[in-house]
Coordinates of C-alpha atoms in Angstrom, one line a residue:
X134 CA 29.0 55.4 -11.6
X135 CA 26.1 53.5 -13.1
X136 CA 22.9 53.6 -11.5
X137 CA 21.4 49.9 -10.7
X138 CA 17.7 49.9 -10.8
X139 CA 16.9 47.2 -8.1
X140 CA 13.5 48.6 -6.3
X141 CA 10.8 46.2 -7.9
X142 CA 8.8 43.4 -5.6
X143 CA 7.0 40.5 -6.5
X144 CA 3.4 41.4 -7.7
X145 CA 1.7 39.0 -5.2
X146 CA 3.3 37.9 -2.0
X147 CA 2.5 34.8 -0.3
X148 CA 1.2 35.2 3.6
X149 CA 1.9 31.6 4.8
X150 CA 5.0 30.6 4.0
X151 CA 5.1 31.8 0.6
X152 CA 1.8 30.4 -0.2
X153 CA -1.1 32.8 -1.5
X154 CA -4.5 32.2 -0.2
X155 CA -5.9 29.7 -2.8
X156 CA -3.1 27.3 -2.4
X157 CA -3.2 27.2 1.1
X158 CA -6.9 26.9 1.2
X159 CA -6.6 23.7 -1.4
X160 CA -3.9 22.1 0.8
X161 CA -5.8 22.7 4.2
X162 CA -8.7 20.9 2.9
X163 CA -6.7 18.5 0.9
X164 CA -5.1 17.5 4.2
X165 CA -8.4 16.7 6.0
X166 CA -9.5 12.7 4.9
X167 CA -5.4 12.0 5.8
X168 CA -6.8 13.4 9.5
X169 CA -9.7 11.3 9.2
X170 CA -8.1 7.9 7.9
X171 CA -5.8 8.8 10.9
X172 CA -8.3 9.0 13.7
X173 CA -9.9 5.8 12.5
X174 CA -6.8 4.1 12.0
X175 CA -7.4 2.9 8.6
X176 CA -3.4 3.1 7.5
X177 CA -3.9 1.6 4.3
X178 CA -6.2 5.0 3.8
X179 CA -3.8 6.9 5.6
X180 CA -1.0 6.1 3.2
X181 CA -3.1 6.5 -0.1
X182 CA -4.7 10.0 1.5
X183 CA -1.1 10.9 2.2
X184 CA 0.3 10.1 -1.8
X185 CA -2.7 12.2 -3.1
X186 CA -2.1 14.9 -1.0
X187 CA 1.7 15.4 -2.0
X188 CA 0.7 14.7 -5.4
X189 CA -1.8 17.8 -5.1
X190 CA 0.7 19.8 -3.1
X191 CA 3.5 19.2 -6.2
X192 CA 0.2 20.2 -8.7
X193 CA -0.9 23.4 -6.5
X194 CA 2.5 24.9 -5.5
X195 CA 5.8 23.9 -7.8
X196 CA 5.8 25.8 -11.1
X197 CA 7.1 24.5 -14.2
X198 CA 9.1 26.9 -16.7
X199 CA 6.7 30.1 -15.2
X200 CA 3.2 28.3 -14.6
X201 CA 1.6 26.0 -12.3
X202 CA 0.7 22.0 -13.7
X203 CA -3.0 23.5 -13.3
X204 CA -2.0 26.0 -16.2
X205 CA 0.0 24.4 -18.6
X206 CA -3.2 21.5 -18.5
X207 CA -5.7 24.4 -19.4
X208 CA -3.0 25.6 -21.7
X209 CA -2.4 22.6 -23.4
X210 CA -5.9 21.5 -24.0
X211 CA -7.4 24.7 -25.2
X212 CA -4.5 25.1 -27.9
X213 CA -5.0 21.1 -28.8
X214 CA -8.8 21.6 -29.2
X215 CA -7.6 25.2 -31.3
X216 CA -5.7 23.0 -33.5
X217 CA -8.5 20.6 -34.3
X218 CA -11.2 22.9 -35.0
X219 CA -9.2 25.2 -37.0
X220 CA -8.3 28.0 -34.7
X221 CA -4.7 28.2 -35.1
X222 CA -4.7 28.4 -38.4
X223 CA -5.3 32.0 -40.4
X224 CA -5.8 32.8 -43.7
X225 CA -6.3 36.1 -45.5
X226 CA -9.3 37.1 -47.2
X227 CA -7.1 38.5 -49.9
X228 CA -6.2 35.1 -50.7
X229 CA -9.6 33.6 -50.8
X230 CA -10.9 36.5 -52.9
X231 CA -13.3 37.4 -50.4
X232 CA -12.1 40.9 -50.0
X233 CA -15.1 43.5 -49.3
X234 CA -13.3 46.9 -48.3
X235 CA -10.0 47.5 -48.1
X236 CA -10.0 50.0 -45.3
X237 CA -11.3 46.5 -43.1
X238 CA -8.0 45.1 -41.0
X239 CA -7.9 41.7 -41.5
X240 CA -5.3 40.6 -39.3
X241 CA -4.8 36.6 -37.4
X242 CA -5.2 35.8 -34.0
X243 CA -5.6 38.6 -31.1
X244 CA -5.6 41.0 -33.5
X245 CA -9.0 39.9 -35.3
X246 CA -11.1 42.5 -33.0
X247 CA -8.5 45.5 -33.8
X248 CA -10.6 48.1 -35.8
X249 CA -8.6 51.1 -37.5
X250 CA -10.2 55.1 -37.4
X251 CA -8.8 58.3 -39.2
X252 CA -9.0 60.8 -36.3
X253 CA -10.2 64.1 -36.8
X254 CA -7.6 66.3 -38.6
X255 CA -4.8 67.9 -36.3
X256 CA -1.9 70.0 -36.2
X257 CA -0.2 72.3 -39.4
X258 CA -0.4 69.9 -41.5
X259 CA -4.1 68.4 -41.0
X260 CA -3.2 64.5 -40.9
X261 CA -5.4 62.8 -39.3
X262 CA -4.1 60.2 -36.9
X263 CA -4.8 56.4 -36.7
X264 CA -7.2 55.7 -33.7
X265 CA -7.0 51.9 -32.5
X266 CA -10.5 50.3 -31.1
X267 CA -9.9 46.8 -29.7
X268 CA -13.3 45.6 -29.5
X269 CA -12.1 42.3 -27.9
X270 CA -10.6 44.3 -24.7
X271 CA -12.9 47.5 -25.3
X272 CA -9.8 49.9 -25.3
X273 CA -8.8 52.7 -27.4
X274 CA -5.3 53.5 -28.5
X275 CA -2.7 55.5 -30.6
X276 CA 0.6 54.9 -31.5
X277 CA 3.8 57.3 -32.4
X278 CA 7.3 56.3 -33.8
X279 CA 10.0 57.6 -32.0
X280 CA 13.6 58.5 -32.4
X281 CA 16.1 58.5 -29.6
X282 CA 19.3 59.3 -29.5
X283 CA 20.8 56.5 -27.7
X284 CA 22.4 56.4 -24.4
X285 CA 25.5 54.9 -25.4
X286 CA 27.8 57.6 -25.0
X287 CA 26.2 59.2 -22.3
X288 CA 27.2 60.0 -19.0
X289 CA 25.9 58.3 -15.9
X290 CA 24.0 62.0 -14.9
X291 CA 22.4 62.0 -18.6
X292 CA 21.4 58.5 -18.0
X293 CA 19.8 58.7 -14.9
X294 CA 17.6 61.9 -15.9
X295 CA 16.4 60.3 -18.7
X296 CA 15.3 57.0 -16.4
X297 CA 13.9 59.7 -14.2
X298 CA 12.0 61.1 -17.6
X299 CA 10.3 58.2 -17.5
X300 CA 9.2 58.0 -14.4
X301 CA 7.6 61.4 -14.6
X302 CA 5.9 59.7 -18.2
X303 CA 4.4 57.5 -15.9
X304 CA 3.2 59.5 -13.1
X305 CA 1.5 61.8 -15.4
X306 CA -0.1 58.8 -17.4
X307 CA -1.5 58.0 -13.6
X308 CA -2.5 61.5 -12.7
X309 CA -4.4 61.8 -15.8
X310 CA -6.7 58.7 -15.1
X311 CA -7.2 57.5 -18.7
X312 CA -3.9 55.9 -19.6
X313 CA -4.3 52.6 -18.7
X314 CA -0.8 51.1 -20.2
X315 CA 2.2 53.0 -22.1
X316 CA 4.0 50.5 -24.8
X317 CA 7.3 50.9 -26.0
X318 CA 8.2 49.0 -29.5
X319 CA 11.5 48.3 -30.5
X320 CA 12.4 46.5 -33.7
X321 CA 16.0 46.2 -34.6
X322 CA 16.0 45.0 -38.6
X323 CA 19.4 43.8 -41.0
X324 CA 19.1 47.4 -43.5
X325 CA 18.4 46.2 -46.7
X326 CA 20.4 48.5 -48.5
X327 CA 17.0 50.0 -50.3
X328 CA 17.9 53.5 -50.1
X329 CA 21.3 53.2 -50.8
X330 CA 20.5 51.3 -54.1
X331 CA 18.4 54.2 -55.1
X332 CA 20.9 56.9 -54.3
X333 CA 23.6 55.1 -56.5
X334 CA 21.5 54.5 -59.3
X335 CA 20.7 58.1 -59.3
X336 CA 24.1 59.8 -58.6
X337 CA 26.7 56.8 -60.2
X338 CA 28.3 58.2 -63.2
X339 CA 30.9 56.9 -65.2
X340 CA 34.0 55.7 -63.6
X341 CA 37.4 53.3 -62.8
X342 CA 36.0 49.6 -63.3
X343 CA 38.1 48.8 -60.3
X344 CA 36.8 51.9 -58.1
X345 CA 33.4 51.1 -58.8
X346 CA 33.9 47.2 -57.8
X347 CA 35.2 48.1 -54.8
X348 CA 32.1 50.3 -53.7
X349 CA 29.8 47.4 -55.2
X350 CA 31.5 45.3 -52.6
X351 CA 32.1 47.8 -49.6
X352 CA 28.3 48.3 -49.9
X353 CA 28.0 44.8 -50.2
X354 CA 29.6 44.0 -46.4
X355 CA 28.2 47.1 -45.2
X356 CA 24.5 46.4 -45.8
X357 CA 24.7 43.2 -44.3
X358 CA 26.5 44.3 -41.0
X359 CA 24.3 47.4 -40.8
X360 CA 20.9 47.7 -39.0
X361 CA 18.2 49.6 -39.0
X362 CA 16.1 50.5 -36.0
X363 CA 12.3 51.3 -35.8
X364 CA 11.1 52.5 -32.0
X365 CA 7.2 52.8 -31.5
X366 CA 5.3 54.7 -28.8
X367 CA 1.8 53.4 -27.8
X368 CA -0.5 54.6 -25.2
X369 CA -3.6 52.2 -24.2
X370 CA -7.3 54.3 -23.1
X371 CA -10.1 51.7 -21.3
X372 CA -13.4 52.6 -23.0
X373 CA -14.7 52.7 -19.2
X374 CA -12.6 55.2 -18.9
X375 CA -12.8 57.1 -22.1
X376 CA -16.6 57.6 -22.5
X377 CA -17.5 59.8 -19.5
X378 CA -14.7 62.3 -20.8
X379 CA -15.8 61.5 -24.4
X380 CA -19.4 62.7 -23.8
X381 CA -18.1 66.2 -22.7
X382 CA -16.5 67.0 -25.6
X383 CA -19.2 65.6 -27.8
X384 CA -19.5 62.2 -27.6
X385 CA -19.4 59.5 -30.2
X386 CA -15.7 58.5 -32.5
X387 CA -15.3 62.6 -32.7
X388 CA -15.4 63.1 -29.0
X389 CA -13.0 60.0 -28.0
X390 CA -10.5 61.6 -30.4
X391 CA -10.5 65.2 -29.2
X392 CA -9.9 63.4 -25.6
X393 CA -7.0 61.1 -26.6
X394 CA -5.5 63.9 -29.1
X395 CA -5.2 65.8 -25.4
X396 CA -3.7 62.7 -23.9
X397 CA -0.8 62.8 -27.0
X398 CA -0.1 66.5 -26.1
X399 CA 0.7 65.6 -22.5
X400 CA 2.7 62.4 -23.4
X401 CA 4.4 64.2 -26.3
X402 CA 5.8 66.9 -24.0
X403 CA 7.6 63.9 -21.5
X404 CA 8.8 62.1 -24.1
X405 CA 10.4 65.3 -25.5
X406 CA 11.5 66.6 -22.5
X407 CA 12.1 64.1 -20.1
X408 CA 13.3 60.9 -22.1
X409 CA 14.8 63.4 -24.6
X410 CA 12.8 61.7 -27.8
X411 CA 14.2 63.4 -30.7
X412 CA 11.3 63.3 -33.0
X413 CA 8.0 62.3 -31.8
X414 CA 5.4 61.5 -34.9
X415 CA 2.1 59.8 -34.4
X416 CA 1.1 57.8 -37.1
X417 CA -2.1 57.9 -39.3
X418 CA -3.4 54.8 -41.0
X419 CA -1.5 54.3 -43.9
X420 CA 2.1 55.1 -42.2
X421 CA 0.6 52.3 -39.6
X422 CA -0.5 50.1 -42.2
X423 CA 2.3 49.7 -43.2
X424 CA 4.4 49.0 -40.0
X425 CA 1.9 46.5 -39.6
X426 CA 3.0 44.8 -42.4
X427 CA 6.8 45.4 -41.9
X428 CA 6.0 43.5 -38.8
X429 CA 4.8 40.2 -40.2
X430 CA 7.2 40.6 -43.4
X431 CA 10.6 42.4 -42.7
X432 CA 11.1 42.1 -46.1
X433 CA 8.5 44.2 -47.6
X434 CA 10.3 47.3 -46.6
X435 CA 12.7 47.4 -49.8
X436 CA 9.6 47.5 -52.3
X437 CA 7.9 50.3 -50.2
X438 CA 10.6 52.2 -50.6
X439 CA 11.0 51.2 -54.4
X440 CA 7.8 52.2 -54.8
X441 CA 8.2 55.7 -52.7
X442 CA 10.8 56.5 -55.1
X443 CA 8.8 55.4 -58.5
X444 CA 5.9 57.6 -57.1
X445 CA 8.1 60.8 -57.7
X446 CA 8.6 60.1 -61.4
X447 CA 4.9 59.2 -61.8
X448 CA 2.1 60.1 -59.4
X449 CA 0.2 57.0 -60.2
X450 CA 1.8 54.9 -58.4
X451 CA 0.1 53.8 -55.1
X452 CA 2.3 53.4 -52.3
X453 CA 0.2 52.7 -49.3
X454 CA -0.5 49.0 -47.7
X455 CA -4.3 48.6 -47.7
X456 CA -5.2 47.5 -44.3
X457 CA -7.0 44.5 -45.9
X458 CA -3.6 43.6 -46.4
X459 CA -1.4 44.5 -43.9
X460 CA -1.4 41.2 -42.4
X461 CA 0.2 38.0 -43.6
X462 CA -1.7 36.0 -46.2
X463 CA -1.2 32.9 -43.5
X464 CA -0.4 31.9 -40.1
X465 CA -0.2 29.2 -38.2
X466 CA 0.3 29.0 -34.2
X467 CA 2.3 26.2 -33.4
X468 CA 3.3 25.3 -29.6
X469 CA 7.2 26.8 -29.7
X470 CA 7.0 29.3 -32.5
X471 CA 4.7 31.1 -34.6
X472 CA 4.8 30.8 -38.7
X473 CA 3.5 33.9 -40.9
X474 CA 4.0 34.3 -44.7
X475 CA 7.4 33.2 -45.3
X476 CA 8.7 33.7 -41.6
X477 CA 8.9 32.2 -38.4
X478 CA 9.0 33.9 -34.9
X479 CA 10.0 32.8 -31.6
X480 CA 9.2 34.9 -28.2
X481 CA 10.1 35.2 -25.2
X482 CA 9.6 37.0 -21.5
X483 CA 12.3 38.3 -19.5
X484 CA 12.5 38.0 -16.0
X485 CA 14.1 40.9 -14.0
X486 CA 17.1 39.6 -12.1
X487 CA 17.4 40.2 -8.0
X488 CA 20.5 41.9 -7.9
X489 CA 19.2 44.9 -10.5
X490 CA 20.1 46.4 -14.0
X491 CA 21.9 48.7 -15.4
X492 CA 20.1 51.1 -18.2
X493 CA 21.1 50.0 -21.3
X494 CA 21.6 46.1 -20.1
X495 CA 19.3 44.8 -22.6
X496 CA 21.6 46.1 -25.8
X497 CA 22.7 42.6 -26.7
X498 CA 19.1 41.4 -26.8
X499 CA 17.8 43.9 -29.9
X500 CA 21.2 42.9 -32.0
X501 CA 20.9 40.6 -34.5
X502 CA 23.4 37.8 -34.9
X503 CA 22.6 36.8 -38.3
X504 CA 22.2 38.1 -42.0
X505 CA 18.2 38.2 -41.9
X506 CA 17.4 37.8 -38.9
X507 CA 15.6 40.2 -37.0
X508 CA 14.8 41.2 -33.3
X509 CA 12.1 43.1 -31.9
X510 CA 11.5 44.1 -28.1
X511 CA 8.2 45.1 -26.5
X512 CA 8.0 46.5 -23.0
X513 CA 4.7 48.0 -21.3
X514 CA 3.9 49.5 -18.4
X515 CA 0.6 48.9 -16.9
X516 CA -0.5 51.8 -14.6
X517 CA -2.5 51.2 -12.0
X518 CA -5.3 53.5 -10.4
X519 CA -4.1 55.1 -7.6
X520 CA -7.1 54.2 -4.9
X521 CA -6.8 50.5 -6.4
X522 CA -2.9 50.7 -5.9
X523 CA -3.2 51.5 -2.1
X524 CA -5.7 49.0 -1.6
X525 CA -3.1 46.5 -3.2
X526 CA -0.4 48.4 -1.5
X527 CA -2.2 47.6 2.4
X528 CA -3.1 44.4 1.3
X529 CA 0.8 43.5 0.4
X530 CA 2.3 44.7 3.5
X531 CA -0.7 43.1 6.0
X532 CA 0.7 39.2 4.0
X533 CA 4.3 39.8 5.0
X534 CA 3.6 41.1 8.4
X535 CA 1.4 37.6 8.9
X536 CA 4.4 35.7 7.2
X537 CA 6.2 37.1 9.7
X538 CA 4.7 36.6 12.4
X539 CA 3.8 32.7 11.1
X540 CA 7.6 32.1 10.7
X541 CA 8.1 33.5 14.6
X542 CA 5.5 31.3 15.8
X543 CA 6.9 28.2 13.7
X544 CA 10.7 29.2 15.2
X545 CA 11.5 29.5 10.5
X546 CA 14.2 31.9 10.4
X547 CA 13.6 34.5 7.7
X548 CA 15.5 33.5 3.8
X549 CA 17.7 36.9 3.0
X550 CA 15.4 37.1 -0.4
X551 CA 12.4 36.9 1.6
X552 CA 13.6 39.8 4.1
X553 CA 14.4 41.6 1.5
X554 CA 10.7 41.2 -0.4
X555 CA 9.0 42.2 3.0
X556 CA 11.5 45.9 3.0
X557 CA 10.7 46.3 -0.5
X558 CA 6.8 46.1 -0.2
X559 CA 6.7 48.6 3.1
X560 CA 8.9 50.6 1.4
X561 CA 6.5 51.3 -1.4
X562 CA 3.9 52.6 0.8
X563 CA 6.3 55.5 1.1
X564 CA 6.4 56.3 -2.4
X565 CA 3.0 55.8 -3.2
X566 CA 1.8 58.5 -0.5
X567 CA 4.5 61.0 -2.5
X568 CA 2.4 60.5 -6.0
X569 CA 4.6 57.9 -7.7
X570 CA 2.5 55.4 -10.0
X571 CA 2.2 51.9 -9.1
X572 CA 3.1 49.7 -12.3
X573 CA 3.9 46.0 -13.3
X574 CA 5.5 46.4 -16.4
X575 CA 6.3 42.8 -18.1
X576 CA 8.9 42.9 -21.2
X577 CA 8.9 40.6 -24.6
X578 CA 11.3 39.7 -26.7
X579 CA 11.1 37.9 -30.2
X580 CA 13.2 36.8 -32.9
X581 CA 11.8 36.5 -36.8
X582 CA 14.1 34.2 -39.7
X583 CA 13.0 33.2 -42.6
X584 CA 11.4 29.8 -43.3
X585 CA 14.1 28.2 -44.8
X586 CA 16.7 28.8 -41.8
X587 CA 16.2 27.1 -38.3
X588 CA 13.9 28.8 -36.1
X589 CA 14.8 26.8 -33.1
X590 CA 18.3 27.3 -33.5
X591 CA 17.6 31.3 -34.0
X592 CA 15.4 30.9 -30.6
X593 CA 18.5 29.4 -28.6
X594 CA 20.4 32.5 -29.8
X595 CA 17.8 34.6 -29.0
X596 CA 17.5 33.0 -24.9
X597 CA 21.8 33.3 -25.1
X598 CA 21.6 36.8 -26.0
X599 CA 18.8 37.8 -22.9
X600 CA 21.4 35.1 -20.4
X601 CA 24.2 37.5 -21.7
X602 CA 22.7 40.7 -20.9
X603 CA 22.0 39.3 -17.1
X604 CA 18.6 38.4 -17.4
X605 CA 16.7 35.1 -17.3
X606 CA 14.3 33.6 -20.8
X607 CA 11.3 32.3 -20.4
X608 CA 10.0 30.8 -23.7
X609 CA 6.2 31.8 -24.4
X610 CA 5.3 28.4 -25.5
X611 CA 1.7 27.7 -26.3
X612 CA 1.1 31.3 -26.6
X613 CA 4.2 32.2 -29.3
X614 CA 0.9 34.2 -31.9
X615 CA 0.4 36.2 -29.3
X616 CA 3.8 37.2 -27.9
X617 CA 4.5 37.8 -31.5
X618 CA 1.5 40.4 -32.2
X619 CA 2.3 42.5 -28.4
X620 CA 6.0 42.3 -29.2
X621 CA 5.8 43.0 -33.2
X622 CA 3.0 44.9 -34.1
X623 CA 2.4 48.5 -32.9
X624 CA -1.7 48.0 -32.3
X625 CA -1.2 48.1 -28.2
X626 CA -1.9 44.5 -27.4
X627 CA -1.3 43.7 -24.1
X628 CA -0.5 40.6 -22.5
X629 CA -1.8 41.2 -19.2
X630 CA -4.9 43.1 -20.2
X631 CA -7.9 40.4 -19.9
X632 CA -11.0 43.1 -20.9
X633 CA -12.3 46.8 -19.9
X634 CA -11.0 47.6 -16.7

């Protein structure tokens, strides 16, 4: 029988009725010149103290589509005065002309402060792998692409080890106390048929007219039913974190990469072993390059791969991306979807349903329903320290025990969901005292068509397919650039990171 992964709590809990300190605060003051325009009898005051307040009380308290009135406002008007200075838009230096060094990442949006190093070299081979500074957040990272088997035909026992593999991931990204978030990148792409073309044109010889129309159009339906799938591995290092190891092992770029080639080995062995990761390969910077630019053009790929193949006739031929151009000449943020080079993108969160999931529930959301259309699916796992975690932890469980007691007082019997919150947070305070990791991991989803199809109508599909797999949408708007770049690109951006931590 199919385990159904159903232990996960609200991140904040309210402790008065539902309400978290700030908006209870607001309201209690709110409520005091309605008091006053009572004791005086001024009615007329009364009633206009008594409209404001409920109008404040709808503003503080009832979200709309994920966010308070308060947020969307500050949403709205910091992507309107974006749009009128210029912000939103991006476009390359490659298209200006203004190109200094190639090796310099010049990327749109969030990803402006990413800054790309060659690691020391490692392993039999000597590469040297691709070190990610985010001088915007002050973090360090690397990323790895990853092959799994699949868990489709595996048994429920298989299945549940390898969701207990990563759990022991994350316990040991906690225990070591540098990993500050582990990102897993999936992007599901209609195959091109690039490899295929090459292997006919070398092996075809000369046959039947009719046999060979019938492979032309065999590979024809074929190539446009068949997908490709690329899975990425990041791991996210705080520089707070990073330099007091880093100056024991030398200090400067040199000693931050001996520390975070040590964190690889440990994550390498639990992907291996626990989540059974078939091949495990961490990238250097022209093999991320490029899956930089695979991400903002899908359909790139097929002249790569042209080009791979041209490069063993004659060894002239360059076949890396230049990070100067690994990004898309333009972009432009708009409020429901985001627009680079000759795409369009539409993203989404999903929200994790009450009753549980299955492993595996979120297959229909990484297929793609139409020729060229592609899906990709980002889900991270913030780790929390473990002393901040048990302050959190005790802070939790003293709000429900005052809801509690607040809902005694008032005589308010108890909702079942709310009952059920209250077990789930003083049950955590068991596992956390066995060692377990305390994370809030948050999942993306995006879809990418080209510009001459209907992006709205490929987002619809995209909210259908997430209903359909049991979960709930929740469209990104007014922040579609970067859901795109967290749920896309492999450079660890984060969504809930804000700076160092």
């Amino acid at each position: 029988m199919a385990t159904i992964y159903n232990d996960y709590s609200r991140d904040r809990i309210g402790w008065f009725f539902g309400l978290s300190g700030w908006q209870a605060g607001t309201l209690a003051v709110a409520v005091l010149p309605p008091c006053w325009a009572l004791s005086k009898g001024a009615w007329a005051s009364l009633g206009l103290f008594t409209l404001l307040w409920v109008v404040l009380f709808v503003v503080t308290v009832t979200p709309v589509r994920g966010r308070s009135a308060v947020g969307w406002f500050g949403a709205l008007t910091r992507s309107a005065v974006g749009g009128l200075l210029g912000w939103t838009r991006f476009r390359s230096k490659a298209v200006t002309g203004e190109i200094d060094n190639l090796d310099d990442a010049d990327l749109p949006g969030v990803l402006q402060a990413v800054q790309i190093h060659d690691g020391p070299p490692s392993g039999p081979s000597l590469s040297r792998i691709a070190v990610i500074q985010d001088h915007a957040t002050k973090t360090w990272a690397v990323t790895a692409s990853v092959v799994h088997p699949g868990i489709g035909l595996k048994e429920a026992a298989e299945r549940l080890q390898q969701g207990t593999g990563l759990s022991d991931l994350l316990d040991t990204a906690m225990r070591t106390e540098l990993v500050e978030e582990i990102i897993f990148l999936i992007r599901t792409v209609p195959d091109d048929g690039a490899e295929r073309d090459l292997y006919v044109e070398r092996h075809r010889r000369n046959g039947p007219t009719l046999a060979r129309q019938i492979n032309d159009e065999l590979q024809a339906g074929l190539s446009a039913a068949g997908v490709r799938t690329e899975a990425f591995c990041t791991i996210v290092v705080a520089e707070s974190r990073l330099k007091g190891e880093a100056k024991e092992t030398g200090g400067g770029l040199d000693g931050r990469c001996r520390v975070l080639y040590s964190l690889m080995a440990e994550i390498e062995a639990q992907l291996r072993g626990g989540m059974a990761m078939t091949n495990v390969a961490w990238l250097t910077s022209p093999e991320l390059a490029l899956a930089c630019r695979t991400g903002f053009a899908p359909g790139d790929r097929a002249s790569v791969v042209d080009a791979l193949a041209a490069r063993e006739r004659n060894t002239d031929v360059n076949t890396d991306v230049p990070w100067a151009m690994a990004g898309p000449s333009g972009a432009d943020a708009a409020m429901r979807h985001y627009s680079h080079d000759a795409w369009n993108s539409v993203s989404s969160t999903i929200k994790l349903p009450t009753k549980g999931a299955v492993m595996g529930a979120l297959a229909p959301v990484l297929t793609p329903g139409e020729p060229g259309e592609r899906r990709s699916f980002m889900v991270c796992y913030p780790i929390v320290r473990q002393a901040k975690a048990d302050r959190q932890q005790g802070n939790s469980e003293w709000k429900a025990d005052v809801a509690d007691a607040l809902r005694s007082k008032a005589k308010v019997k108890a909702r079942a969901r709310q009952r059920n919150e209250a077990a789930k947070v003083r049950g955590l305070d068991t596992k956390l005292a066995r060692g377990n990791a305390l994370t809030r991991p948050y999942a993306v989803c995006t879809v990418t068509a080209p510009k001459t199809a209907r992006i709205s109508e490929y987002g619809r599909r995209l909210d259908a397919s997430v209903r359909r797999a049991g979960f709930a949408p929740l469209r990104l708007d007014v922040a579609q650039d970067a859901a795109f770049a967290a749920s896309t690109v492999p450079l660890g951006i984060s969504l809930s990171r804000q700076g160092d931590a």
